[in-house]
Amino acid sequence: MADEKEVNENTNVTQEQLQDSGREDEVRGARGKGKFFSHKKVCRFCANKGKIDYKDADGLRRFTTERGKILPRRITGTCARHQKEVAAAIKRARAICLLPFVAD
């Protein structure tokens, strides 16, 4: 009986009220189970021991959007170290006009 009337520590709502409202999962912090899952992306520079070169404009375009913005790590799959190097190489290539700052 005491378990049924147990009050959640964060709120003043009983378990019965949570079950009635359908919000029990929200208060407990459970996340929704999505249909989508992604595999772990591997940094291509770590795997292939490739060099990042600011003069390789075609290679650097893979790391920019159509509008010329630098893509984030979560999309490209590069590690933090190589993402910094890629960003610096893109900025150098922009400075010497190998890559555009903004796409037309």
mmCIF file of C-alpha atoms in Angstrom:
data_model
loop_
_atom_site.group_PDB
_atom_site.id
_atom_site.type_symbol
_atom_site.label_atom_id
_atom_site.label_comp_id
_atom_site.label_asym_id
_atom_site.label_seq_id
_atom_site.Cartn_x
_atom_site.Cartn_y
_atom_site.Cartn_z
ATOM 1 C CA MET A 1 0.000 0.000 0.000
ATOM 2 C CA ALA A 2 2.818 2.399 0.813
ATOM 3 C CA ASP A 3 4.310 1.825 -2.655
ATOM 4 C CA GLU A 4 1.100 2.933 -4.346
ATOM 5 C CA LYS A 5 1.088 6.272 -2.531
ATOM 6 C CA GLU A 6 4.819 6.847 -2.953
ATOM 7 C CA VAL A 7 5.543 10.433 -3.914
ATOM 8 C CA ASN A 8 8.098 11.173 -6.574
ATOM 9 C CA GLU A 9 11.066 13.076 -5.119
ATOM 10 C CA ASN A 10 11.136 15.755 -7.821
ATOM 11 C CA THR A 11 7.405 16.494 -7.852
ATOM 12 C CA ASN A 12 4.450 16.310 -5.525
ATOM 13 C CA VAL A 13 2.589 13.833 -7.716
ATOM 14 C CA THR A 14 1.751 10.273 -6.631
ATOM 15 C CA GLN A 15 2.443 7.234 -8.810
ATOM 16 C CA GLU A 16 -1.312 6.722 -9.333
ATOM 17 C CA GLN A 17 -1.666 10.206 -10.771
ATOM 18 C CA LEU A 18 1.309 9.624 -13.067
ATOM 19 C CA GLN A 19 -0.144 6.392 -14.406
ATOM 20 C CA ASP A 20 -3.515 8.026 -14.958
ATOM 21 C CA SER A 21 -2.011 10.936 -16.860
ATOM 22 C CA GLY A 22 0.292 8.764 -18.994
ATOM 23 C CA ARG A 23 3.348 10.831 -18.002
ATOM 24 C CA GLU A 24 5.123 8.195 -15.934
ATOM 25 C CA ASP A 25 7.909 7.768 -18.494
ATOM 26 C CA GLU A 26 8.494 11.513 -18.755
ATOM 27 C CA VAL A 27 9.057 11.985 -15.029
ATOM 28 C CA ARG A 28 11.318 8.966 -14.751
ATOM 29 C CA GLY A 29 13.510 10.339 -17.514
ATOM 30 C CA ALA A 30 12.951 7.502 -19.963
ATOM 31 C CA ARG A 31 13.627 8.426 -23.551
ATOM 32 C CA GLY A 32 11.436 7.428 -26.421
ATOM 33 C CA LYS A 33 12.574 4.482 -28.443
ATOM 34 C CA GLY A 34 13.168 5.810 -31.944
ATOM 35 C CA LYS A 35 13.086 3.911 -35.194
ATOM 36 C CA PHE A 36 16.400 5.294 -36.344
ATOM 37 C CA PHE A 37 19.835 4.272 -35.206
ATOM 38 C CA SER A 38 23.214 5.188 -36.563
ATOM 39 C CA HIS A 39 26.469 3.324 -36.659
ATOM 40 C CA LYS A 40 29.660 4.768 -35.231
ATOM 41 C CA LYS A 41 31.374 6.949 -37.805
ATOM 42 C CA VAL A 42 35.104 6.470 -38.170
ATOM 43 C CA CYS A 43 37.477 9.334 -38.856
ATOM 44 C CA ARG A 44 38.805 8.842 -42.377
ATOM 45 C CA PHE A 45 42.078 10.565 -41.516
ATOM 46 C CA CYS A 46 42.745 8.270 -38.546
ATOM 47 C CA ALA A 47 41.800 5.151 -40.507
ATOM 48 C CA ASN A 48 43.780 5.916 -43.676
ATOM 49 C CA LYS A 49 46.573 8.010 -42.166
ATOM 50 C CA GLY A 50 45.677 10.690 -44.685
ATOM 51 C CA LYS A 51 47.081 14.180 -44.672
ATOM 52 C CA ILE A 52 44.941 17.293 -44.557
ATOM 53 C CA ASP A 53 46.197 19.779 -47.124
ATOM 54 C CA TYR A 54 44.761 23.244 -47.651
ATOM 55 C CA LYS A 55 45.765 23.071 -51.336
ATOM 56 C CA ASP A 56 43.420 20.117 -51.934
ATOM 57 C CA ALA A 57 40.267 22.138 -52.616
ATOM 58 C CA ASP A 58 38.265 19.179 -53.926
ATOM 59 C CA GLY A 59 39.012 17.148 -50.821
ATOM 60 C CA LEU A 60 38.025 20.010 -48.536
ATOM 61 C CA ARG A 61 34.706 20.543 -50.325
ATOM 62 C CA ARG A 62 33.473 17.300 -48.784
ATOM 63 C CA PHE A 63 33.619 19.041 -45.422
ATOM 64 C CA THR A 64 31.576 22.082 -46.453
ATOM 65 C CA THR A 65 27.900 22.558 -47.236
ATOM 66 C CA GLU A 66 26.557 23.767 -50.559
ATOM 67 C CA ARG A 67 26.566 27.256 -49.103
ATOM 68 C CA GLY A 68 30.194 27.019 -47.977
ATOM 69 C CA LYS A 69 29.728 26.449 -44.242
ATOM 70 C CA ILE A 70 32.014 23.992 -42.451
ATOM 71 C CA LEU A 71 30.183 20.785 -41.534
ATOM 72 C CA PRO A 72 30.248 19.694 -37.866
ATOM 73 C CA ARG A 73 31.967 16.570 -36.526
ATOM 74 C CA ARG A 74 28.728 14.709 -35.913
ATOM 75 C CA ILE A 75 27.962 14.814 -39.630
ATOM 76 C CA THR A 76 31.429 14.285 -41.115
ATOM 77 C CA GLY A 77 32.530 11.674 -38.577
ATOM 78 C CA THR A 78 35.999 13.128 -38.056
ATOM 79 C CA CYS A 79 37.678 13.078 -34.657
ATOM 80 C CA ALA A 80 38.214 16.315 -32.708
ATOM 81 C CA ARG A 81 41.868 16.620 -33.647
ATOM 82 C CA HIS A 82 41.295 16.215 -37.362
ATOM 83 C CA GLN A 83 38.173 18.404 -37.327
ATOM 84 C CA LYS A 84 40.306 21.282 -36.037
ATOM 85 C CA GLU A 85 42.846 20.647 -38.783
ATOM 86 C CA VAL A 86 40.123 20.471 -41.446
ATOM 87 C CA ALA A 87 38.600 23.751 -40.241
ATOM 88 C CA ALA A 88 41.998 25.458 -40.290
ATOM 89 C CA ALA A 89 42.723 24.103 -43.788
ATOM 90 C CA ILE A 90 39.349 25.334 -45.071
ATOM 91 C CA LYS A 91 40.003 28.781 -43.609
ATOM 92 C CA ARG A 92 43.458 28.899 -45.239
ATOM 93 C CA ALA A 93 42.009 27.782 -48.581
ATOM 94 C CA ARG A 94 39.375 30.515 -48.337
ATOM 95 C CA ALA A 95 42.031 33.128 -47.586
ATOM 96 C CA ILE A 96 43.970 32.334 -50.770
ATOM 97 C CA CYS A 97 40.778 31.993 -52.858
ATOM 98 C CA LEU A 98 40.826 28.228 -53.406
ATOM 99 C CA LEU A 99 37.438 27.902 -51.691
ATOM 100 C CA PRO A 100 34.657 30.499 -51.651
ATOM 101 C CA PHE A 101 33.547 32.106 -48.404
ATOM 102 C CA VAL A 102 29.927 32.018 -49.591
ATOM 103 C CA ALA A 103 28.499 29.953 -52.433
ATOM 104 C CA ASP A 104 26.802 31.842 -55.251
#
